[in-house]
Amino acid sequence: TCLRLPFQTVENPVFQRLLNLLYSGPGTLELPSAKTLRRRLRDAVTVQQESQLLDLPEDAKVSLALDCLTSPFQQAFMAITVYFIDKAWNYREMLLGFEPLHGSHTGINLSDVLHQLLKERKLLDRIFSVTTDNATNNETLIRALQEKLISTGAIGSRESIVRVPCMAHVIQLCPKQL
């Protein structure tokens, strides 16, 4: 992964021969498929995230930070980071999701992706704030998320979730305006 090689590399016969040359165990080295590697990595990350969220006190809220990006391979993703104070009063932060994006990046579509992740992690009623850059689709994202959460009873009003503009982004925009 640090070389940005695809998981399919493990299925390449030349790569497999190289590893077998280095392998000193009995028989030949059995490598998992690319699909199995992806699944195992995803499962390990999910287990790690869920175990960290167990440290979240019962009535505590979390803050989120969102950013969308496009990989060198032109795949779009939304990174969702969660911040909270755990049961031992330690500050914690972790990557909650690195979700692939499909279609246009409207606030409604981004809201659907975020809502689904929050639902899976059982955090729908625990959001205190969301930090985003100042793109207009992020304003729409927050409004759409608030409306979904109000309609399901997860939150009582729009004021239940605070939108925080990213200060680094605001500072970056100032020189551009000058």
Tab-separated table of C-alpha atoms in Angstrom:
chain	number	residue	atom	x	y	z
A	1	THR	CA	0.000	0.000	0.000
A	2	CYS	CA	2.843	2.445	0.702
A	3	LEU	CA	3.949	1.997	-2.926
A	4	ARG	CA	0.344	2.583	-4.084
A	5	LEU	CA	0.254	-0.791	-5.765
A	6	PRO	CA	-3.143	-2.349	-6.396
A	7	PHE	CA	-4.230	-5.393	-4.418
A	8	GLN	CA	-4.170	-7.339	-7.705
A	9	THR	CA	-0.366	-7.338	-7.425
A	10	VAL	CA	-0.628	-10.433	-5.188
A	11	GLU	CA	-2.188	-12.312	-8.113
A	12	ASN	CA	0.676	-11.484	-10.484
A	13	PRO	CA	2.683	-14.667	-11.240
A	14	VAL	CA	6.017	-12.801	-11.208
A	15	PHE	CA	5.251	-11.343	-7.769
A	16	GLN	CA	4.196	-14.769	-6.516
A	17	ARG	CA	7.450	-16.333	-7.793
A	18	LEU	CA	9.458	-13.622	-6.029
A	19	LEU	CA	7.724	-14.295	-2.714
A	20	ASN	CA	8.159	-18.046	-3.138
A	21	LEU	CA	11.904	-17.503	-3.658
A	22	LEU	CA	12.007	-15.678	-0.314
A	23	TYR	CA	9.724	-18.158	1.458
A	24	SER	CA	11.616	-20.655	3.627
A	25	GLY	CA	8.684	-22.697	4.935
A	26	PRO	CA	7.535	-26.107	3.770
A	27	GLY	CA	5.806	-26.362	0.383
A	28	THR	CA	4.840	-23.279	-1.580
A	29	LEU	CA	3.520	-20.035	-0.184
A	30	GLU	CA	-0.252	-19.679	-0.466
A	31	LEU	CA	-1.225	-16.053	-1.022
A	32	PRO	CA	-4.756	-14.761	-0.522
A	33	SER	CA	-6.562	-13.245	-3.480
A	34	ALA	CA	-6.840	-9.491	-3.957
A	35	LYS	CA	-10.511	-9.704	-2.995
A	36	THR	CA	-9.653	-11.559	0.225
A	37	LEU	CA	-6.946	-9.017	1.094
A	38	ARG	CA	-9.391	-6.131	0.598
A	39	ARG	CA	-12.017	-7.831	2.743
A	40	ARG	CA	-9.547	-8.690	5.536
A	41	LEU	CA	-8.179	-5.158	5.613
A	42	ARG	CA	-11.677	-3.631	5.632
A	43	ASP	CA	-12.775	-6.017	8.410
A	44	ALA	CA	-9.678	-5.286	10.508
A	45	VAL	CA	-10.250	-1.537	10.205
A	46	THR	CA	-13.938	-1.907	11.111
A	47	VAL	CA	-13.119	-4.019	14.188
A	48	GLN	CA	-10.504	-1.452	15.284
A	49	GLN	CA	-12.930	1.456	14.835
A	50	GLU	CA	-15.741	-0.309	16.672
A	51	SER	CA	-13.451	-1.179	19.587
A	52	GLN	CA	-12.329	2.454	19.864
A	53	LEU	CA	-15.928	3.672	19.793
A	54	LEU	CA	-16.650	1.411	22.781
A	55	ASP	CA	-14.612	3.916	24.798
A	56	LEU	CA	-17.162	6.607	23.986
A	57	PRO	CA	-19.252	7.380	27.102
A	58	GLU	CA	-22.967	6.525	26.821
A	59	ASP	CA	-24.218	10.128	26.684
A	60	ALA	CA	-21.226	11.737	24.951
A	61	LYS	CA	-21.355	13.559	21.656
A	62	VAL	CA	-18.780	13.425	18.873
A	63	SER	CA	-17.459	15.985	16.445
A	64	LEU	CA	-16.776	15.192	12.816
A	65	ALA	CA	-14.492	16.652	10.168
A	66	LEU	CA	-15.200	15.968	6.496
A	67	ASP	CA	-13.125	16.399	3.383
A	68	CYS	CA	-13.573	15.132	-0.149
A	69	LEU	CA	-10.639	14.242	-2.333
A	70	THR	CA	-9.756	12.526	-5.569
A	71	SER	CA	-7.035	9.869	-5.717
A	72	PRO	CA	-4.247	9.858	-8.319
A	73	PHE	CA	-6.372	7.208	-10.066
A	74	GLN	CA	-9.335	9.631	-10.343
A	75	GLN	CA	-11.437	7.906	-7.676
A	76	ALA	CA	-13.365	10.272	-5.402
A	77	PHE	CA	-13.639	9.719	-1.645
A	78	MET	CA	-15.007	11.421	1.427
A	79	ALA	CA	-12.809	11.172	4.521
A	80	ILE	CA	-14.754	11.354	7.800
A	81	THR	CA	-12.773	11.872	10.992
A	82	VAL	CA	-14.416	11.580	14.416
A	83	TYR	CA	-13.228	13.361	17.582
A	84	PHE	CA	-14.363	12.680	21.125
A	85	ILE	CA	-13.381	12.492	24.785
A	86	ASP	CA	-13.321	8.866	25.956
A	87	LYS	CA	-14.425	7.367	29.277
A	88	ALA	CA	-10.995	8.060	30.788
A	89	TRP	CA	-11.168	11.724	29.663
A	90	ASN	CA	-8.594	11.211	26.902
A	91	TYR	CA	-8.921	13.092	23.649
A	92	ARG	CA	-9.423	10.626	20.793
A	93	GLU	CA	-9.570	11.017	17.053
A	94	MET	CA	-9.836	8.414	14.339
A	95	LEU	CA	-10.724	7.983	10.730
A	96	LEU	CA	-14.343	6.878	10.867
A	97	GLY	CA	-14.724	6.351	7.161
A	98	PHE	CA	-13.004	6.760	3.836
A	99	GLU	CA	-16.063	6.394	1.671
A	100	PRO	CA	-16.022	6.092	-2.124
A	101	LEU	CA	-18.172	8.682	-3.891
A	102	HIS	CA	-20.203	7.962	-6.998
A	103	GLY	CA	-22.057	10.405	-9.169
A	104	SER	CA	-22.045	14.160	-8.692
A	105	HIS	CA	-20.797	15.588	-5.404
A	106	THR	CA	-23.968	17.412	-4.479
A	107	GLY	CA	-24.692	18.099	-0.839
A	108	ILE	CA	-27.605	15.662	-0.966
A	109	ASN	CA	-25.426	12.816	-2.278
A	110	LEU	CA	-22.677	13.547	0.249
A	111	SER	CA	-25.296	13.661	2.995
A	112	ASP	CA	-26.553	10.211	1.994
A	113	VAL	CA	-23.016	8.787	2.253
A	114	LEU	CA	-22.438	10.392	5.663
A	115	HIS	CA	-25.871	9.390	6.971
A	116	GLN	CA	-25.296	5.754	6.004
A	117	LEU	CA	-21.924	5.658	7.776
A	118	LEU	CA	-23.328	7.295	10.924
A	119	LYS	CA	-26.190	4.806	10.893
A	120	GLU	CA	-23.774	1.839	10.612
A	121	ARG	CA	-21.702	3.175	13.527
A	122	LYS	CA	-24.811	3.987	15.611
A	123	LEU	CA	-23.873	7.660	15.889
A	124	LEU	CA	-26.953	9.310	14.369
A	125	ASP	CA	-28.044	10.946	17.630
A	126	ARG	CA	-24.541	11.718	18.906
A	127	ILE	CA	-23.281	14.429	16.535
A	128	PHE	CA	-22.235	17.690	18.182
A	129	SER	CA	-20.452	19.454	15.328
A	130	VAL	CA	-19.281	18.963	11.759
A	131	THR	CA	-16.235	20.775	10.381
A	132	THR	CA	-16.049	21.253	6.604
A	133	ASP	CA	-14.489	23.615	4.115
A	134	ASN	CA	-16.640	26.443	2.780
A	135	ALA	CA	-17.875	24.812	-0.422
A	136	THR	CA	-21.585	25.389	-0.945
A	137	ASN	CA	-22.252	21.671	-1.317
A	138	ASN	CA	-21.109	21.268	2.307
A	139	GLU	CA	-23.753	23.735	3.489
A	140	THR	CA	-26.324	21.661	1.619
A	141	LEU	CA	-24.841	18.465	3.075
A	142	ILE	CA	-25.277	19.722	6.662
A	143	ARG	CA	-28.838	20.973	6.042
A	144	ALA	CA	-29.827	17.676	4.385
A	145	LEU	CA	-28.252	15.654	7.215
A	146	GLN	CA	-30.039	17.777	9.821
A	147	GLU	CA	-33.376	17.289	8.037
A	148	LYS	CA	-32.884	13.493	7.853
A	149	LEU	CA	-31.976	13.311	11.524
A	150	ILE	CA	-34.931	15.512	12.527
A	151	SER	CA	-37.354	13.418	10.440
A	152	THR	CA	-36.175	10.205	12.137
A	153	GLY	CA	-36.204	11.738	15.620
A	154	ALA	CA	-32.434	11.366	16.084
A	155	ILE	CA	-32.147	15.105	16.825
A	156	GLY	CA	-34.706	17.659	17.929
A	157	SER	CA	-33.750	20.684	15.864
A	158	ARG	CA	-31.273	22.079	13.342
A	159	GLU	CA	-29.398	23.721	16.216
A	160	SER	CA	-28.515	20.262	17.563
A	161	ILE	CA	-25.606	20.040	15.092
A	162	VAL	CA	-23.151	22.908	14.776
A	163	ARG	CA	-21.413	23.460	11.437
A	164	VAL	CA	-17.857	24.701	11.930
A	165	PRO	CA	-15.983	26.172	8.977
A	166	CYS	CA	-12.427	24.858	8.667
A	167	MET	CA	-10.187	27.647	9.957
A	168	ALA	CA	-7.233	26.561	7.809
A	169	HIS	CA	-9.432	26.817	4.718
A	170	VAL	CA	-10.720	30.258	5.766
A	171	ILE	CA	-7.160	31.494	6.290
A	172	GLN	CA	-6.127	30.078	2.905
A	173	LEU	CA	-8.994	31.931	1.197
A	174	CYS	CA	-7.987	35.310	2.688
A	175	PRO	CA	-4.717	35.723	0.725
A	176	LYS	CA	-6.488	34.561	-2.430
A	177	GLN	CA	-9.043	37.344	-1.990
A	178	LEU	CA	-6.270	39.923	-1.496
